Structure formats: structure tokens, C-alpha cells
Amino acid sequence: MLKIAVPNKGSLSETAAGMLAEAGYSGRRDSRELVFTDARNDVEFFYLRPRDIATYVGSGALDVGITGRDLLLDSESSAQEVAALSFGDSTFRFARPSGAGIELADLSGLRVATSYPGLVGAFLAGHGITTTLVKLDGAVESAVRLGVADAVADVVSTGGTLRKAGLEIFGPVILESTAVLISNGTEHPGADTLLRRLQGVLVAREYVLMDYDVHRDHLDAAIALTPGIESPTLSPLADPDWVAVRAMVPRADTNQVMDALYDAGARAILVSAIHAARI
């Protein structure tokens, strides 16, 4: 069986479980279950702390797992990123007291508080900067006010939490993180199937199917608006001067494409959701 590590709690847990369900896998119903076997798909799920998943996969104890790119890099595990899964996005930045007016190089010799010492340490080392890293499990924004650190490195969304603590962001982005599928590098046929299924879920979320009728005189203009993944599907209609067209269109562009198609002469424009895909 393919052994898969899944986050048991936190911001990644619910979305990861939902994505696996959309991919056709069965998961646990009781949040207290630590192991669940999906015999139909020949996989075994292990529900673990997100921070530990890269360690288990990198050691070879488990085949693949879903975790954050930040947690993977911070673990310094030998596990490898296989694919980004487009959820759980976060940005890591440095922050210091407002008005301090420093650049990244000014951190040399200072204390930096973070919950991700492996990730932040590697970033600083890559820039030739030596600091004292203060490892905290949470609420790092309080470290400067309490005198534990001179600066912090943490997840930033709007920066509001840091501003409330009297801090301001400076320096380059440390990391743009997202949820990722990771592997220990060993080939397993079930892992290939898992990857294709998850990629199919991403495609189904990102695209819609668009169907419309268009006169042959306007076909080239319409196809230019809906090129599809490979190319659009064309079907003849009872009226030989008209053609039915089907193509995949990015979900975010749906209404703009429909408007442009109508202006180009297309009619009977319909949109359908994609529930599963293999591209």
C-alpha cells in the first residue's frame, strides 16, 4: 500500500482532506483516528502534525505526504517537493521596531526570533549574514517588546498583527509558501496515481467547460478567445454554416470570455463545472 502522511490539524488539515476526497480517496471520519486504510485505492493514511510530516517522509517511513513548503524547508529533511497544491499560501518576512530604518545586512550580529529556524537560518546564510536565532513556537511578534530578540521573521498576511506590536516589515521576502506534495524519492506506482488525481482536482478547480455555437465566418476569432488546453473541440450543426465549439477556459476569466465571444458573434454560450480531470 502507498503510505500517505496527512496533516491532522491546523490550517492545512481540512483543505488537504477535502482535496483527497475530491480525488476519489476515502478518509477518516473520526478526528481521533491516527491511521486509516482505504483498501479500495490501496493506500494507507497517517494523520500527523504538519511539522513532522517531512521528517517521516524523508526518513522513508512513509512514501508521500502533504505539508507546507515552509515546513519542508524548515525540517531540513531529505524529502523532496513533488508538486504545489495551491492552498495554504503564506509569505515570510522580517520585521523590526517601526522607524528603525534598517536593511537586511544590518541584522548581522543581532537576535532574530522565529518559529522556523531552519528556514530562516538557511536564508540568512545564503546572504552571508550571521545572527543569533531565537526559536519560539508562536507569537514571535512579542519577542522584541519583551527583549528576547531584536527582530522577528514570521508569516505575514496584511502585516496588521506586526503593526499592532509596533513592528514594520523590511528586507526581501524570505519565502512564498504553499501546500505541497512531498516524496522520499522512491518510485511507487500508487504515488504516480495520487499525483495525477491531485493535479486533476487542481484543473477541475481552475477551469470550466465552455460550449457555444458560432458561424464559420467568425470561427477563427472565437477559437482565438478559447484555445483550450490542447485545442477546442469542433462539432458540425444541422446548419452547415454554424459550428458547435467546446473548450476549457480558466474559471477566473469566465465572464470576460463569454462577453468577448458574444461580441465576436458566438451564441448559446454555456458554462459547465468540471468535477474531475486527467490532463
PDB file of N, CA, C and O in Angstrom, residues 62-118:
ATOM      1  N   LEU A  62       7.341   6.778   5.507  1.00  0.00           N
ATOM      2  CA  LEU A  62       6.146   6.978   4.701  1.00  0.00           C
ATOM      3  C   LEU A  62       6.563   7.365   3.288  1.00  0.00           C
ATOM      4  O   LEU A  62       7.654   7.918   3.078  1.00  0.00           O
ATOM      5  N   ASP A  63       5.702   7.083   2.321  1.00  0.00           N
ATOM      6  CA  ASP A  63       6.068   7.284   0.915  1.00  0.00           C
ATOM      7  C   ASP A  63       5.930   8.731   0.469  1.00  0.00           C
ATOM      8  O   ASP A  63       6.829   9.292  -0.163  1.00  0.00           O
ATOM      9  N   VAL A  64       4.773   9.313   0.755  1.00  0.00           N
ATOM     10  CA  VAL A  64       4.488  10.684   0.329  1.00  0.00           C
ATOM     11  C   VAL A  64       3.731  11.394   1.437  1.00  0.00           C
ATOM     12  O   VAL A  64       3.264  10.765   2.400  1.00  0.00           O
ATOM     13  N   GLY A  65       3.575  12.697   1.297  1.00  0.00           N
ATOM     14  CA  GLY A  65       2.831  13.443   2.305  1.00  0.00           C
ATOM     15  C   GLY A  65       2.417  14.802   1.788  1.00  0.00           C
ATOM     16  O   GLY A  65       2.930  15.290   0.772  1.00  0.00           O
ATOM     17  N   ILE A  66       1.488  15.423   2.498  1.00  0.00           N
ATOM     18  CA  ILE A  66       1.054  16.785   2.193  1.00  0.00           C
ATOM     19  C   ILE A  66       1.445  17.664   3.373  1.00  0.00           C
ATOM     20  O   ILE A  66       1.071  17.391   4.513  1.00  0.00           O
ATOM     21  N   THR A  67       2.199  18.716   3.092  1.00  0.00           N
ATOM     22  CA  THR A  67       2.623  19.637   4.139  1.00  0.00           C
ATOM     23  C   THR A  67       2.880  20.989   3.509  1.00  0.00           C
ATOM     24  O   THR A  67       2.668  21.181   2.305  1.00  0.00           O
ATOM     25  N   GLY A  68       3.355  21.953   4.292  1.00  0.00           N
ATOM     26  CA  GLY A  68       3.696  23.264   3.755  1.00  0.00           C
ATOM     27  C   GLY A  68       5.126  23.292   3.250  1.00  0.00           C
ATOM     28  O   GLY A  68       5.997  22.617   3.796  1.00  0.00           O
ATOM     29  N   ARG A  69       5.364  24.069   2.202  1.00  0.00           N
ATOM     30  CA  ARG A  69       6.735  24.217   1.706  1.00  0.00           C
ATOM     31  C   ARG A  69       7.633  24.785   2.800  1.00  0.00           C
ATOM     32  O   ARG A  69       8.803  24.408   2.922  1.00  0.00           O
ATOM     33  N   ASP A  70       7.082  25.685   3.619  1.00  0.00           N
ATOM     34  CA  ASP A  70       7.852  26.252   4.718  1.00  0.00           C
ATOM     35  C   ASP A  70       8.281  25.184   5.716  1.00  0.00           C
ATOM     36  O   ASP A  70       9.432  25.158   6.178  1.00  0.00           O
ATOM     37  N   LEU A  71       7.370  24.270   6.025  1.00  0.00           N
ATOM     38  CA  LEU A  71       7.683  23.208   6.977  1.00  0.00           C
ATOM     39  C   LEU A  71       8.681  22.216   6.394  1.00  0.00           C
ATOM     40  O   LEU A  71       9.532  21.679   7.100  1.00  0.00           O
ATOM     41  N   LEU A  72       8.574  21.961   5.093  1.00  0.00           N
ATOM     42  CA  LEU A  72       9.527  21.078   4.428  1.00  0.00           C
ATOM     43  C   LEU A  72      10.942  21.649   4.512  1.00  0.00           C
ATOM     44  O   LEU A  72      11.880  20.960   4.913  1.00  0.00           O
ATOM     45  N   LEU A  73      11.093  22.923   4.164  1.00  0.00           N
ATOM     46  CA  LEU A  73      12.414  23.539   4.181  1.00  0.00           C
ATOM     47  C   LEU A  73      12.948  23.691   5.598  1.00  0.00           C
ATOM     48  O   LEU A  73      14.142  23.526   5.848  1.00  0.00           O
ATOM     49  N   ASP A  74      12.057  24.002   6.530  1.00  0.00           N
ATOM     50  CA  ASP A  74      12.492  24.195   7.911  1.00  0.00           C
ATOM     51  C   ASP A  74      12.956  22.884   8.536  1.00  0.00           C
ATOM     52  O   ASP A  74      13.830  22.874   9.394  1.00  0.00           O
ATOM     53  N   SER A  75      12.384  21.765   8.084  1.00  0.00           N
ATOM     54  CA  SER A  75      12.727  20.466   8.659  1.00  0.00           C
ATOM     55  C   SER A  75      14.131  20.014   8.302  1.00  0.00           C
ATOM     56  O   SER A  75      14.706  19.160   8.973  1.00  0.00           O
ATOM     57  N   GLU A  76      14.674  20.585   7.205  1.00  0.00           N
ATOM     58  CA  GLU A  76      15.977  20.161   6.682  1.00  0.00           C
ATOM     59  C   GLU A  76      15.990  18.660   6.379  1.00  0.00           C
ATOM     60  O   GLU A  76      17.014  17.994   6.436  1.00  0.00           O
ATOM     61  N   SER A  77      14.813  18.125   6.048  1.00  0.00           N
ATOM     62  CA  SER A  77      14.644  16.721   5.707  1.00  0.00           C
ATOM     63  C   SER A  77      15.109  16.472   4.279  1.00  0.00           C
ATOM     64  O   SER A  77      15.203  17.384   3.455  1.00  0.00           O
ATOM     65  N   SER A  78      15.361  15.210   3.955  1.00  0.00           N
ATOM     66  CA  SER A  78      15.741  14.839   2.586  1.00  0.00           C
ATOM     67  C   SER A  78      14.523  14.649   1.690  1.00  0.00           C
ATOM     68  O   SER A  78      14.664  14.324   0.511  1.00  0.00           O
ATOM     69  N   ALA A  79      13.320  14.833   2.233  1.00  0.00           N
ATOM     70  CA  ALA A  79      12.109  14.727   1.420  1.00  0.00           C
ATOM     71  C   ALA A  79      12.137  15.777   0.311  1.00  0.00           C
ATOM     72  O   ALA A  79      12.721  16.855   0.475  1.00  0.00           O
ATOM     73  N   GLN A  80      11.495  15.453  -0.817  1.00  0.00           N
ATOM     74  CA  GLN A  80      11.529  16.331  -1.985  1.00  0.00           C
ATOM     75  C   GLN A  80      10.125  16.835  -2.322  1.00  0.00           C
ATOM     76  O   GLN A  80       9.149  16.094  -2.224  1.00  0.00           O
ATOM     77  N   GLU A  81      10.041  18.088  -2.741  1.00  0.00           N
ATOM     78  CA  GLU A  81       8.769  18.627  -3.211  1.00  0.00           C
ATOM     79  C   GLU A  81       8.448  18.035  -4.575  1.00  0.00           C
ATOM     80  O   GLU A  81       9.277  18.063  -5.491  1.00  0.00           O
ATOM     81  N   VAL A  82       7.234  17.506  -4.731  1.00  0.00           N
ATOM     82  CA  VAL A  82       6.804  16.911  -5.996  1.00  0.00           C
ATOM     83  C   VAL A  82       5.927  17.880  -6.781  1.00  0.00           C
ATOM     84  O   VAL A  82       6.078  18.046  -7.992  1.00  0.00           O
ATOM     85  N   ALA A  83       4.979  18.533  -6.080  1.00  0.00           N
ATOM     86  CA  ALA A  83       4.058  19.450  -6.758  1.00  0.00           C
ATOM     87  C   ALA A  83       3.439  20.404  -5.755  1.00  0.00           C
ATOM     88  O   ALA A  83       3.174  20.031  -4.606  1.00  0.00           O
ATOM     89  N   ALA A  84       3.200  21.634  -6.208  1.00  0.00           N
ATOM     90  CA  ALA A  84       2.468  22.605  -5.395  1.00  0.00           C
ATOM     91  C   ALA A  84       0.979  22.313  -5.513  1.00  0.00           C
ATOM     92  O   ALA A  84       0.493  21.917  -6.576  1.00  0.00           O
ATOM     93  N   LEU A  85       0.231  22.513  -4.412  1.00  0.00           N
ATOM     94  CA  LEU A  85      -1.182  22.139  -4.378  1.00  0.00           C
ATOM     95  C   LEU A  85      -2.128  23.337  -4.283  1.00  0.00           C
ATOM     96  O   LEU A  85      -3.334  23.171  -4.144  1.00  0.00           O
ATOM     97  N   SER A  86      -1.590  24.546  -4.343  1.00  0.00           N
ATOM     98  CA  SER A  86      -2.395  25.768  -4.490  1.00  0.00           C
ATOM     99  C   SER A  86      -3.368  26.026  -3.344  1.00  0.00           C
ATOM    100  O   SER A  86      -4.488  26.472  -3.573  1.00  0.00           O
ATOM    101  N   PHE A  87      -2.952  25.736  -2.124  1.00  0.00           N
ATOM    102  CA  PHE A  87      -3.721  26.191  -0.963  1.00  0.00           C
ATOM    103  C   PHE A  87      -2.754  26.371   0.202  1.00  0.00           C
ATOM    104  O   PHE A  87      -1.604  25.957   0.138  1.00  0.00           O
ATOM    105  N   GLY A  88      -3.221  27.013   1.263  1.00  0.00           N
ATOM    106  CA  GLY A  88      -2.364  27.249   2.416  1.00  0.00           C
ATOM    107  C   GLY A  88      -1.231  28.211   2.115  1.00  0.00           C
ATOM    108  O   GLY A  88      -0.138  28.088   2.658  1.00  0.00           O
ATOM    109  N   ASP A  89      -1.495  29.220   1.258  1.00  0.00           N
ATOM    110  CA  ASP A  89      -0.437  30.159   0.889  1.00  0.00           C
ATOM    111  C   ASP A  89      -0.043  31.055   2.066  1.00  0.00           C
ATOM    112  O   ASP A  89      -0.893  31.476   2.859  1.00  0.00           O
ATOM    113  N   SER A  90       1.231  31.362   2.163  1.00  0.00           N
ATOM    114  CA  SER A  90       1.726  32.261   3.200  1.00  0.00           C
ATOM    115  C   SER A  90       3.028  32.898   2.741  1.00  0.00           C
ATOM    116  O   SER A  90       3.721  32.363   1.875  1.00  0.00           O
ATOM    117  N   THR A  91       3.352  34.061   3.317  1.00  0.00           N
ATOM    118  CA  THR A  91       4.559  34.798   2.977  1.00  0.00           C
ATOM    119  C   THR A  91       5.368  35.045   4.237  1.00  0.00           C
ATOM    120  O   THR A  91       4.818  35.456   5.261  1.00  0.00           O
ATOM    121  N   PHE A  92       6.673  34.811   4.170  1.00  0.00           N
ATOM    122  CA  PHE A  92       7.562  35.011   5.321  1.00  0.00           C
ATOM    123  C   PHE A  92       8.390  36.273   5.105  1.00  0.00           C
ATOM    124  O   PHE A  92       9.009  36.446   4.053  1.00  0.00           O
ATOM    125  N   ARG A  93       8.408  37.149   6.139  1.00  0.00           N
ATOM    126  CA  ARG A  93       9.160  38.393   6.067  1.00  0.00           C
ATOM    127  C   ARG A  93       9.855  38.686   7.390  1.00  0.00           C
ATOM    128  O   ARG A  93       9.508  38.138   8.436  1.00  0.00           O
ATOM    129  N   PHE A  94      10.817  39.601   7.333  1.00  0.00           N
ATOM    130  CA  PHE A  94      11.468  40.113   8.540  1.00  0.00           C
ATOM    131  C   PHE A  94      10.736  41.364   9.012  1.00  0.00           C
ATOM    132  O   PHE A  94      10.155  42.100   8.205  1.00  0.00           O
ATOM    133  N   ALA A  95      10.782  41.604  10.336  1.00  0.00           N
ATOM    134  CA  ALA A  95      10.194  42.824  10.890  1.00  0.00           C
ATOM    135  C   ALA A  95      11.014  43.300  12.082  1.00  0.00           C
ATOM    136  O   ALA A  95      11.571  42.490  12.830  1.00  0.00           O
ATOM    137  N   ARG A  96      11.070  44.634  12.231  1.00  0.00           N
ATOM    138  CA  ARG A  96      11.782  45.268  13.337  1.00  0.00           C
ATOM    139  C   ARG A  96      10.931  46.411  13.861  1.00  0.00           C
ATOM    140  O   ARG A  96       9.945  46.808  13.230  1.00  0.00           O
ATOM    141  N   PRO A  97      11.290  47.013  15.008  1.00  0.00           N
ATOM    142  CA  PRO A  97      10.511  48.140  15.531  1.00  0.00           C
ATOM    143  C   PRO A  97      10.338  49.241  14.491  1.00  0.00           C
ATOM    144  O   PRO A  97      11.272  49.548  13.738  1.00  0.00           O
ATOM    145  N   SER A  98       9.159  49.817  14.430  1.00  0.00           N
ATOM    146  CA  SER A  98       8.858  50.862  13.448  1.00  0.00           C
ATOM    147  C   SER A  98       9.850  52.013  13.575  1.00  0.00           C
ATOM    148  O   SER A  98      10.199  52.438  14.678  1.00  0.00           O
ATOM    149  N   GLY A  99      10.306  52.510  12.426  1.00  0.00           N
ATOM    150  CA  GLY A  99      11.233  53.629  12.413  1.00  0.00           C
ATOM    151  C   GLY A  99      12.678  53.245  12.578  1.00  0.00           C
ATOM    152  O   GLY A  99      13.564  54.110  12.584  1.00  0.00           O
ATOM    153  N   ALA A 100      12.969  51.945  12.695  1.00  0.00           N
ATOM    154  CA  ALA A 100      14.358  51.511  12.897  1.00  0.00           C
ATOM    155  C   ALA A 100      15.205  51.779  11.661  1.00  0.00           C
ATOM    156  O   ALA A 100      16.397  52.041  11.758  1.00  0.00           O
ATOM    157  N   GLY A 101      14.572  51.712  10.495  1.00  0.00           N
ATOM    158  CA  GLY A 101      15.252  52.052   9.253  1.00  0.00           C
ATOM    159  C   GLY A 101      16.472  51.219   8.931  1.00  0.00           C
ATOM    160  O   GLY A 101      17.539  51.764   8.633  1.00  0.00           O
ATOM    161  N   ILE A 102      16.352  49.895   8.992  1.00  0.00           N
ATOM    162  CA  ILE A 102      17.487  49.028   8.706  1.00  0.00           C
ATOM    163  C   ILE A 102      17.232  48.195   7.460  1.00  0.00           C
ATOM    164  O   ILE A 102      16.094  48.034   7.024  1.00  0.00           O
ATOM    165  N   GLU A 103      18.309  47.685   6.898  1.00  0.00           N
ATOM    166  CA  GLU A 103      18.244  46.783   5.765  1.00  0.00           C
ATOM    167  C   GLU A 103      18.615  45.375   6.231  1.00  0.00           C
ATOM    168  O   GLU A 103      19.017  45.164   7.375  1.00  0.00           O
ATOM    169  N   LEU A 104      18.516  44.420   5.335  1.00  0.00           N
ATOM    170  CA  LEU A 104      18.786  43.030   5.682  1.00  0.00           C
ATOM    171  C   LEU A 104      20.187  42.849   6.265  1.00  0.00           C
ATOM    172  O   LEU A 104      20.372  42.153   7.268  1.00  0.00           O
ATOM    173  N   ALA A 105      21.189  43.494   5.675  1.00  0.00           N
ATOM    174  CA  ALA A 105      22.574  43.329   6.130  1.00  0.00           C
ATOM    175  C   ALA A 105      22.768  43.791   7.565  1.00  0.00           C
ATOM    176  O   ALA A 105      23.675  43.324   8.259  1.00  0.00           O
ATOM    177  N   ASP A 106      21.894  44.704   8.031  1.00  0.00           N
ATOM    178  CA  ASP A 106      22.022  45.237   9.391  1.00  0.00           C
ATOM    179  C   ASP A 106      21.645  44.216  10.455  1.00  0.00           C
ATOM    180  O   ASP A 106      21.855  44.457  11.653  1.00  0.00           O
ATOM    181  N   LEU A 107      21.101  43.073  10.042  1.00  0.00           N
ATOM    182  CA  LEU A 107      20.746  42.030  11.005  1.00  0.00           C
ATOM    183  C   LEU A 107      21.975  41.297  11.538  1.00  0.00           C
ATOM    184  O   LEU A 107      21.886  40.597  12.549  1.00  0.00           O
ATOM    185  N   SER A 108      23.102  41.447  10.870  1.00  0.00           N
ATOM    186  CA  SER A 108      24.313  40.737  11.282  1.00  0.00           C
ATOM    187  C   SER A 108      24.641  41.028  12.742  1.00  0.00           C
ATOM    188  O   SER A 108      24.727  42.185  13.164  1.00  0.00           O
ATOM    189  N   GLY A 109      24.786  39.964  13.541  1.00  0.00           N
ATOM    190  CA  GLY A 109      25.120  40.085  14.951  1.00  0.00           C
ATOM    191  C   GLY A 109      23.937  40.298  15.869  1.00  0.00           C
ATOM    192  O   GLY A 109      24.093  40.318  17.098  1.00  0.00           O
ATOM    193  N   LEU A 110      22.731  40.449  15.305  1.00  0.00           N
ATOM    194  CA  LEU A 110      21.534  40.676  16.119  1.00  0.00           C
ATOM    195  C   LEU A 110      20.806  39.357  16.401  1.00  0.00           C
ATOM    196  O   LEU A 110      21.130  38.311  15.850  1.00  0.00           O
ATOM    197  N   ARG A 111      19.797  39.454  17.267  1.00  0.00           N
ATOM    198  CA  ARG A 111      18.975  38.295  17.610  1.00  0.00           C
ATOM    199  C   ARG A 111      17.685  38.338  16.795  1.00  0.00           C
ATOM    200  O   ARG A 111      17.005  39.366  16.770  1.00  0.00           O
ATOM    201  N   VAL A 112      17.350  37.229  16.159  1.00  0.00           N
ATOM    202  CA  VAL A 112      16.135  37.147  15.341  1.00  0.00           C
ATOM    203  C   VAL A 112      15.250  36.024  15.875  1.00  0.00           C
ATOM    204  O   VAL A 112      15.668  34.867  15.921  1.00  0.00           O
ATOM    205  N   ALA A 113      14.034  36.361  16.282  1.00  0.00           N
ATOM    206  CA  ALA A 113      13.096  35.368  16.800  1.00  0.00           C
ATOM    207  C   ALA A 113      12.260  34.797  15.662  1.00  0.00           C
ATOM    208  O   ALA A 113      11.784  35.536  14.799  1.00  0.00           O
ATOM    209  N   THR A 114      12.067  33.483  15.658  1.00  0.00           N
ATOM    210  CA  THR A 114      11.295  32.833  14.600  1.00  0.00           C
ATOM    211  C   THR A 114      10.843  31.454  15.054  1.00  0.00           C
ATOM    212  O   THR A 114      11.467  30.839  15.925  1.00  0.00           O
ATOM    213  N   SER A 115       9.773  30.981  14.444  1.00  0.00           N
ATOM    214  CA  SER A 115       9.324  29.602  14.661  1.00  0.00           C
ATOM    215  C   SER A 115       9.902  28.669  13.615  1.00  0.00           C
ATOM    216  O   SER A 115       9.631  27.466  13.630  1.00  0.00           O
ATOM    217  N   TYR A 116      10.690  29.224  12.693  1.00  0.00           N
ATOM    218  CA  TYR A 116      11.245  28.444  11.582  1.00  0.00           C
ATOM    219  C   TYR A 116      12.754  28.668  11.488  1.00  0.00           C
ATOM    220  O   TYR A 116      13.254  29.256  10.514  1.00  0.00           O
ATOM    221  N   PRO A 117      13.519  28.212  12.480  1.00  0.00           N
ATOM    222  CA  PRO A 117      14.964  28.473  12.492  1.00  0.00           C
ATOM    223  C   PRO A 117      15.710  27.855  11.311  1.00  0.00           C
ATOM    224  O   PRO A 117      16.679  28.439  10.810  1.00  0.00           O
ATOM    225  N   GLY A 118      15.286  26.674  10.861  1.00  0.00           N
ATOM    226  CA  GLY A 118      15.952  26.041   9.722  1.00  0.00           C
ATOM    227  C   GLY A 118      15.771  26.856   8.453  1.00  0.00           C
ATOM    228  O   GLY A 118      16.727  27.116   7.715  1.00  0.00           O
TER     229      GLY A 118
END
